[in-house]
XYZ file of C-alpha atoms in Angstrom:
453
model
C 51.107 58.575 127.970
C 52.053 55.486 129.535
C 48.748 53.110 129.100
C 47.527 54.483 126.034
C 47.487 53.709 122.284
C 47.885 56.711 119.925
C 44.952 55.485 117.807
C 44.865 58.619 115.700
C 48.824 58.959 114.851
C 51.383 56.609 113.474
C 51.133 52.997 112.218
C 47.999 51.127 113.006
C 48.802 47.578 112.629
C 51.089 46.424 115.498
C 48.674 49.172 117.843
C 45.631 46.585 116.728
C 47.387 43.890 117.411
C 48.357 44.984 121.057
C 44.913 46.425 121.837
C 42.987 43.281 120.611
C 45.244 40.397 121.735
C 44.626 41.429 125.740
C 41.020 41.250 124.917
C 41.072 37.967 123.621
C 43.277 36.868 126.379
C 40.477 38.460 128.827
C 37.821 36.147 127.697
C 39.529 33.035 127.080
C 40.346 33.480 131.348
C 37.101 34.196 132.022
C 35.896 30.851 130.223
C 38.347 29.119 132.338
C 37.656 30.708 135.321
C 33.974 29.667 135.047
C 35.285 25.970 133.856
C 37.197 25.533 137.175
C 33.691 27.037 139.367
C 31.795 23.920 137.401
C 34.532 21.286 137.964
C 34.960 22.252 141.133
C 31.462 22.471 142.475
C 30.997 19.032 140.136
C 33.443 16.750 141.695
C 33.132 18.204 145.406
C 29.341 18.875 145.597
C 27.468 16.875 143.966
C 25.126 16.474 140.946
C 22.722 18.580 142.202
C 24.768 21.281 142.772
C 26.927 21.297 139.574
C 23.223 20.961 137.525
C 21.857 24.301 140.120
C 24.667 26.495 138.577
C 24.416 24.978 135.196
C 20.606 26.104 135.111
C 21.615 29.385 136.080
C 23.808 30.299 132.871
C 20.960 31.113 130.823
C 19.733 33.814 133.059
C 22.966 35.272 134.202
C 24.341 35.368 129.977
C 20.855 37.174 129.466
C 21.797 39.832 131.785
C 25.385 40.299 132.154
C 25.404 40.418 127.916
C 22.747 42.814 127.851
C 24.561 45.741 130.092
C 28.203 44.502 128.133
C 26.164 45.600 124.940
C 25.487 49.081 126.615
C 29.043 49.613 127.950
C 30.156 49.402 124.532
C 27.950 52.577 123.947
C 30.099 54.224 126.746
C 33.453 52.720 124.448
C 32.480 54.520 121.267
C 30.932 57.618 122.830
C 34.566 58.077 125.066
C 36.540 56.849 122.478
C 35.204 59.758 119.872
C 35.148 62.186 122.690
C 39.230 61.494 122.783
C 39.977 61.245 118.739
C 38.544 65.181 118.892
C 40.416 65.962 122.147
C 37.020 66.929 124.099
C 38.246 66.369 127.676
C 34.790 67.664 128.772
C 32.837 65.258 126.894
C 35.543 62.501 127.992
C 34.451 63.312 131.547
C 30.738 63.483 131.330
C 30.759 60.495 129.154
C 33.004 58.552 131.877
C 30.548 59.645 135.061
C 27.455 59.301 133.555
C 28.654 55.421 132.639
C 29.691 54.537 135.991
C 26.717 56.532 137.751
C 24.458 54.498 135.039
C 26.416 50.603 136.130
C 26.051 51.329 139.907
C 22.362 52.367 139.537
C 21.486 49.622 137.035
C 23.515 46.840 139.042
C 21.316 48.158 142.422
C 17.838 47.744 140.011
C 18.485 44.342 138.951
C 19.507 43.103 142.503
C 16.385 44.217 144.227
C 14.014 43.349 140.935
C 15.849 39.999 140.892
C 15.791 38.939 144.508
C 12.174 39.593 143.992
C 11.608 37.507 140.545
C 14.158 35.224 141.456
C 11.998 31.886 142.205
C 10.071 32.795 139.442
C 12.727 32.488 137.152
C 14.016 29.214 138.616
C 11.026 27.717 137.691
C 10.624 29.051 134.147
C 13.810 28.132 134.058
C 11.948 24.160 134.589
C 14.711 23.274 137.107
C 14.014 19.882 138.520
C 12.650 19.661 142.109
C 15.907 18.178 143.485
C 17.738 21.199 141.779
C 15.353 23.724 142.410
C 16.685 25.257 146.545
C 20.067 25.124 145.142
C 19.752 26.918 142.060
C 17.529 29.597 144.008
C 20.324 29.475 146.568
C 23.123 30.606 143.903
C 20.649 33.269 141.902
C 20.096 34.835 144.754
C 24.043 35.136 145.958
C 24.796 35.566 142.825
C 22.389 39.087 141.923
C 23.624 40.712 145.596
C 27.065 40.728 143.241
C 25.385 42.386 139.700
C 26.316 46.139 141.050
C 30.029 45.198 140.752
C 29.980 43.092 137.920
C 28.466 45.824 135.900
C 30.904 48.003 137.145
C 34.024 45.621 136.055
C 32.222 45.655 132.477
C 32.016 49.336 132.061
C 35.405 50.393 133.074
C 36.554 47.812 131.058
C 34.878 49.803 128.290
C 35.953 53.358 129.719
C 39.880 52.176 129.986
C 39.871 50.009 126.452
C 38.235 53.650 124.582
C 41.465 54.780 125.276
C 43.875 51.817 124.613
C 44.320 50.217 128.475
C 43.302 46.635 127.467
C 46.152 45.292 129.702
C 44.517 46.813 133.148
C 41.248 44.715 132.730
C 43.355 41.977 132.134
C 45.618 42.016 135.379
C 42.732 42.505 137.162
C 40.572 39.532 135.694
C 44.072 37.668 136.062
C 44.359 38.431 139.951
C 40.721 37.816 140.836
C 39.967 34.750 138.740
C 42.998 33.364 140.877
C 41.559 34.450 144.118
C 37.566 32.794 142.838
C 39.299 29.677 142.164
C 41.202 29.360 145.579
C 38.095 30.668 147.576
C 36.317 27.943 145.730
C 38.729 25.420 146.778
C 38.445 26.722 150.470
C 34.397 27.053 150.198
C 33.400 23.824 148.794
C 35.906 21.536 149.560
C 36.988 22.564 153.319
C 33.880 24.040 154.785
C 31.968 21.778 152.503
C 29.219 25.056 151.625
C 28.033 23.491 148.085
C 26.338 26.403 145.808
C 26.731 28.807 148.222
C 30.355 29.120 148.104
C 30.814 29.144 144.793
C 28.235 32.269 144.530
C 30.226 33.632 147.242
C 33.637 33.098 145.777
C 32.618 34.366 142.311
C 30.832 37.974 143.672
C 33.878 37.844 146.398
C 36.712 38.206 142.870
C 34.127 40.097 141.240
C 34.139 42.722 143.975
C 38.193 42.370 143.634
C 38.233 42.978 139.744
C 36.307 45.888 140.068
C 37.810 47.832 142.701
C 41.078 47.040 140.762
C 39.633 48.878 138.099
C 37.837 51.258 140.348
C 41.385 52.421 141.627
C 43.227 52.286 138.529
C 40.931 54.754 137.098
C 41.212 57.187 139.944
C 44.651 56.969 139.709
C 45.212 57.268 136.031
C 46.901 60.400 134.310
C 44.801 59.005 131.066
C 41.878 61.566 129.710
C 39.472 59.117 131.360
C 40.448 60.076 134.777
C 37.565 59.187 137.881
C 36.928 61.863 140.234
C 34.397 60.878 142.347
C 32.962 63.795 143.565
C 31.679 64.542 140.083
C 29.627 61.238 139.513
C 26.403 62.647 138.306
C 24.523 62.027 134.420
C 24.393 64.559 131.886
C 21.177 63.728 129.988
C 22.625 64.370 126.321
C 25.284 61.872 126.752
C 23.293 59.306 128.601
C 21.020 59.479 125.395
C 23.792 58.743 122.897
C 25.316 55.997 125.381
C 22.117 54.150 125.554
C 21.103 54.958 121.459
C 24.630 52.953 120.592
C 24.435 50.216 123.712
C 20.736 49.219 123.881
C 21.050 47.786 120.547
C 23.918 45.729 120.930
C 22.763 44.636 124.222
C 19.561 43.552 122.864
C 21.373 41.696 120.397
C 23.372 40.055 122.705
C 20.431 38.972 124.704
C 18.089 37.567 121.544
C 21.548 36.028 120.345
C 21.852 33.941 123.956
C 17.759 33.130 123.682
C 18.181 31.485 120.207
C 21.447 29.709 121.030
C 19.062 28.346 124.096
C 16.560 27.116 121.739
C 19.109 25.022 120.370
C 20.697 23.802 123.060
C 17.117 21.974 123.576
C 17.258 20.416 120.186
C 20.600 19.254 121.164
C 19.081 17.774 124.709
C 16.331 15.876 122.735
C 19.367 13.875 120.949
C 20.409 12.251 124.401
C 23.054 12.418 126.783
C 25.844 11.646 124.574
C 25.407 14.532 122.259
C 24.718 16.632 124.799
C 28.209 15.612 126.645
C 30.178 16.307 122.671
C 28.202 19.219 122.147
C 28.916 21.073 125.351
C 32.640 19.749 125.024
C 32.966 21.257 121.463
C 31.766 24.702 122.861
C 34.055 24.938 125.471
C 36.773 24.900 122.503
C 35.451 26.587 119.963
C 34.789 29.779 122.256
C 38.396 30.536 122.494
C 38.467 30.737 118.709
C 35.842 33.050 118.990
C 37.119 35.614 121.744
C 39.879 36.120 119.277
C 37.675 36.777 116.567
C 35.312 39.024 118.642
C 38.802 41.085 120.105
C 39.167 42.288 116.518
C 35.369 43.676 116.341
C 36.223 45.656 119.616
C 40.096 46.629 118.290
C 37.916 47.754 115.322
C 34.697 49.935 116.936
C 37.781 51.999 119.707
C 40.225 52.367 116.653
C 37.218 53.688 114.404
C 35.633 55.535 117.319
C 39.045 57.698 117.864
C 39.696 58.360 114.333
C 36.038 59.162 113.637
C 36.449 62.183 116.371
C 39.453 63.046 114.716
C 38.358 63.542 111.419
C 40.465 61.297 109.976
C 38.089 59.161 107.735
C 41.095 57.481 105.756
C 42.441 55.728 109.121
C 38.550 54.586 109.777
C 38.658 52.904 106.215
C 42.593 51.444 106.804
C 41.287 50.082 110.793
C 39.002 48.350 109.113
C 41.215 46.331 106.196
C 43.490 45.531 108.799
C 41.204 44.283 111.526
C 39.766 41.987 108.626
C 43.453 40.637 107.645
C 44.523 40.501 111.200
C 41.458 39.017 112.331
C 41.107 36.355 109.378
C 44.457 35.423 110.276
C 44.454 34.819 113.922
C 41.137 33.241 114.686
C 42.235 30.779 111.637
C 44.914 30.216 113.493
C 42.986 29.389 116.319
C 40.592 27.214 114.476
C 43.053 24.767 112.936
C 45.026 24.335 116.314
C 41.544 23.148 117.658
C 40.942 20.951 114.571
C 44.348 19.235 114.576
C 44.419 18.360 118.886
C 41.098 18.005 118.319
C 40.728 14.715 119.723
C 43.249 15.459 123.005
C 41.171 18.507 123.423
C 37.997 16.602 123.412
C 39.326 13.814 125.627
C 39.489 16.451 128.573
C 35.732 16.339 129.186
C 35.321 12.506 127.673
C 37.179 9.564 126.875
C 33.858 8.174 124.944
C 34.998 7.904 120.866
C 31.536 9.010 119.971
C 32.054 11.889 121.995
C 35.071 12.861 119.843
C 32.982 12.303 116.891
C 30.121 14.466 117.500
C 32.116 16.919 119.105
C 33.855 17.038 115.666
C 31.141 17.606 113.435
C 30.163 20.561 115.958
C 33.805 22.070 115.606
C 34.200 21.929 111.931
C 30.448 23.213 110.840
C 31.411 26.484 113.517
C 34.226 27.051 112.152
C 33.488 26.836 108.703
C 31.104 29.379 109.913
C 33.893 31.491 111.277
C 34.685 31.699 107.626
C 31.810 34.289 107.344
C 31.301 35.621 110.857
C 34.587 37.091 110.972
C 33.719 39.943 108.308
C 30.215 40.348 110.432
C 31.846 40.862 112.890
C 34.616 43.273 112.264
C 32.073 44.853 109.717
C 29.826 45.438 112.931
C 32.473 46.879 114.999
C 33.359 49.530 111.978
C 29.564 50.000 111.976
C 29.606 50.721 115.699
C 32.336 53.049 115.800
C 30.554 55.497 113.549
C 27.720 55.312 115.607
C 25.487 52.803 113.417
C 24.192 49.993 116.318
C 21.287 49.832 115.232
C 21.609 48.187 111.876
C 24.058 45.488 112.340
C 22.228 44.972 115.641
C 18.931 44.070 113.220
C 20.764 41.811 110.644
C 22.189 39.785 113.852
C 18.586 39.428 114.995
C 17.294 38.899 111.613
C 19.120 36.356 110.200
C 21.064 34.209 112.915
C 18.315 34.617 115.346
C 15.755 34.002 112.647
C 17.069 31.823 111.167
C 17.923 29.463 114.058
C 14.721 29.633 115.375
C 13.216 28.600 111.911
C 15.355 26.007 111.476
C 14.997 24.390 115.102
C 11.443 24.685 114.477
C 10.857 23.617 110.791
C 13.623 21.771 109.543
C 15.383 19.911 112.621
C 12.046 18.205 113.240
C 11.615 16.763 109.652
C 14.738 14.815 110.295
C 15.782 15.416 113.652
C 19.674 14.436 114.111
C 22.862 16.336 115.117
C 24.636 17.215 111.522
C 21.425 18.597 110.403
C 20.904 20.574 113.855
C 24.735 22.242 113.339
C 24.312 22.714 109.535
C 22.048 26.141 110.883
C 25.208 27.947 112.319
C 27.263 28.009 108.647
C 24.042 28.993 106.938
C 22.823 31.632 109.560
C 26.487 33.138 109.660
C 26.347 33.378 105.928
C 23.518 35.198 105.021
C 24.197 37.654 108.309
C 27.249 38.447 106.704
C 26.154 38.958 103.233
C 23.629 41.110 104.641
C 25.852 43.118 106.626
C 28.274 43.433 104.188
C 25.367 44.736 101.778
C 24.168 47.413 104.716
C 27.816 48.325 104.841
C 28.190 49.013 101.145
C 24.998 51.070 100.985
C 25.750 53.453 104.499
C 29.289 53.980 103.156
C 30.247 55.502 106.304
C 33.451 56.474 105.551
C 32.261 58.381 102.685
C 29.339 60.005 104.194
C 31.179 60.981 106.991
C 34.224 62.996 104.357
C 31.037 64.645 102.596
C 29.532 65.607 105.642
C 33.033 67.162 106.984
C 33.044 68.941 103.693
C 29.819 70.857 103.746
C 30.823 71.857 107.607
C 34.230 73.214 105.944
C 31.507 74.890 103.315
């Protein structure tokens, strides 16, 4: 069917390749999407405003990365639901998802709108900053109903193969956020405002993209709108894979937030290389994520079709493909590393710094790519929880201990960076242990045997 990957028939490798590469592709827009809203607002604006939706990051990655976490419960659930051709189970699972984003999204606007100046100043926005950054939270959570709805269709078309549809549509309204911008700041000179306005504006426009496409589709995850309603059994498995992962992805943003202070304390200049270096290194790392996705929908599928010895081949060739790609990635970085750098700053030290920060995460990358794909097998056989606790464990742990204990003893930058290698490390060791212990694979051949029994 035109759309869909046959995850449960044929050859696997080129089909993980196609599924994955459209995700990665997804993210790496997005980053430059958001890149143009800063440089924009930054060179047309002012200080004050490029600073108001700098302060606002935090916050928004908190939330947005929480309800992506629980979407990818509505991924594995659908995706399961398809590999053992339950078309009823496909269609509760898809309703109860997008009945779940539209209430959730509705929650958070009116709970946020209420909290919102309280956050700003937790937050410890400066004075100066403080109206503006109110100005663009508060645009900004009247748009939460439709993000969360981009995020979990995204998750209801990519259970069944569609990575190209979420795409297109991030393609067609990152375009239209970065003209509106362009028209918003620079013509009718609106500051914050319109770049809240032009990001829930393409927002709105990547959704309803998505909103049609799956009304239209002739794929087994098919919208009919009439029948939005939540079964309570499926909600319950949705939520017991995607509350994990979500809060993962929320305690994962807190301790990377912790750092990011340690790397204020070290002055402007190291604040300038580190923030340049991330804005590389996070392309290497949507590829490398892609591959834990490619890996928990591939999984997923041939977990609800009984075919165990397709879970345990998905996951050799995610590693392989995944190894490959994002090293591919890292060493293009590494060798225009200093052109690369020289977009945000011309100063040499900024080059420097920037790549010390490059080559300790990607060493890192060494490890995190088998925690990561290791996760996503995890994930498709249902199993959130655990990787979920080693990610929290470890990297959160252990960045917190070491911004706390060890960065103070001799407080510079190499030492500060030295804690994503080592935190990657042991989360992989340990994840690879949990792995080795579950055996899901094996369990799950066992369990189909006593069944058969």
């Amino acid at each position: 069917m035109k759309g869909q990957i046959d995850m449960i028939n044929g050859s696997l490798g080129n089909k993980i390749i196609k599924y994955a590469i459209p995700i990665a592709l997804t993210g790496i827009m997005q980053q430059l999407f958001n890149a143009c809203d800063v440089a924009i607002v930054g060179q047309f604006a002012g200080k004050e405003a490029m600073a108001a939706v700098g302060s606002n990051t935090p916050i928004i990655g908190l939330m947005v990365n929480f309800f992506i976490g629980i979407s990818l419960g509505s991924n594995v659930i659908i995706a399961r639901a398809i590999g053992r051709g339950d078309a009823k189970s496909v269609e509760k699972a898809v309703h109860t998802s997008l009945l779940v984003a539209l209430i959730s999204g509705v929650a958070l606007t009116i709970l946020g709108e209420l909290l919102a100046p309280n956050v700003i100043r937790i937050l410890g926005v400066p004075d100066e900053v403080f109206p503006y950054a109110l100005k663009y939270l508060r645009i900004y959570l009247i748009g939460c109903t439709v993000i969360f709805l981009y995020n979990f269709q995204a998750a209801i078309l990519r259970s069944c193969g569609n990575t190209k549809t979420p795409l297109m549509a991030l393609l067609v309204s990152g375009i239209i956020n970065v003209l509106l911008n362009l028209y918003f700041v620079v013509v009718l000179h609106m500051d914050v405002a319109g770049v809240a306005i032009a990001t829930v504006t393409a927002n709105l426009i990547s959704s309803s993209i998505l909103l049609v496409a799956l009304i239209k589709t002739e794929l087994p995850v098919r919208l009919k709108p009439g029948k939005l309603s939540i079964d309570k059994k499926t909600l319950k498995e949705i939520l017991r894979i995607g509350v994990p992962s979500g809060v993962q992805s929320m305690l994962f943003s807190l301790a990377n937030i912790v750092i990011q202070s340690a790397v204020n304390s070290l002055g402007t200049t190291v604040m300038a290389a580190s923030s340049a270096a991330f804005n590389l290194e996070i392309f290497a790392y949507y590829v490398m994520n892609s591959f834990n996705q490619a890996c928990t929908t591939f999984v997923g599928q041939n977990y609800g079709a009984s075919k165990a010895d397709r879970c345990v081949k998905t996951l050799k060739l995610c590693l392989v493909q995944c190894f490959f790609l994002t090293g591919i990635s890292c060493v293009i970085i590494l060798f225009f590393g200093k052109s690369l750098l020289g977009l945000f700053n011309s100063d040499p030290e900024v080059y420097r710094l920037g790549m010390i920060r490059l080559c300790y995460l990607f060493f890192g990358f060494l490890f995190s790519f088998i925690q990561e794909t290791l996760s996503g097998y995890l994930r498709g056989f249902g199993y959130s929880f655990i990787p979920a606790c080693c990610a929290v464990f470890f990297i959160c742990g252990i960045r917190l201990l070491w911004v706390f204990f060890v960065f103070p003893k001799e407080p510079s930058f190499e030492l500060l960076m030295q804690v994503y290698p080592i935190s990657l490390a042991v989360t992989t060791v340990s994840v690879v242990i949990i792995t080795m212990i579950l055996k899901p694979s094996r369990r799950f051949i066992n369990d189909a045997g006593k069944a058969d029994a």
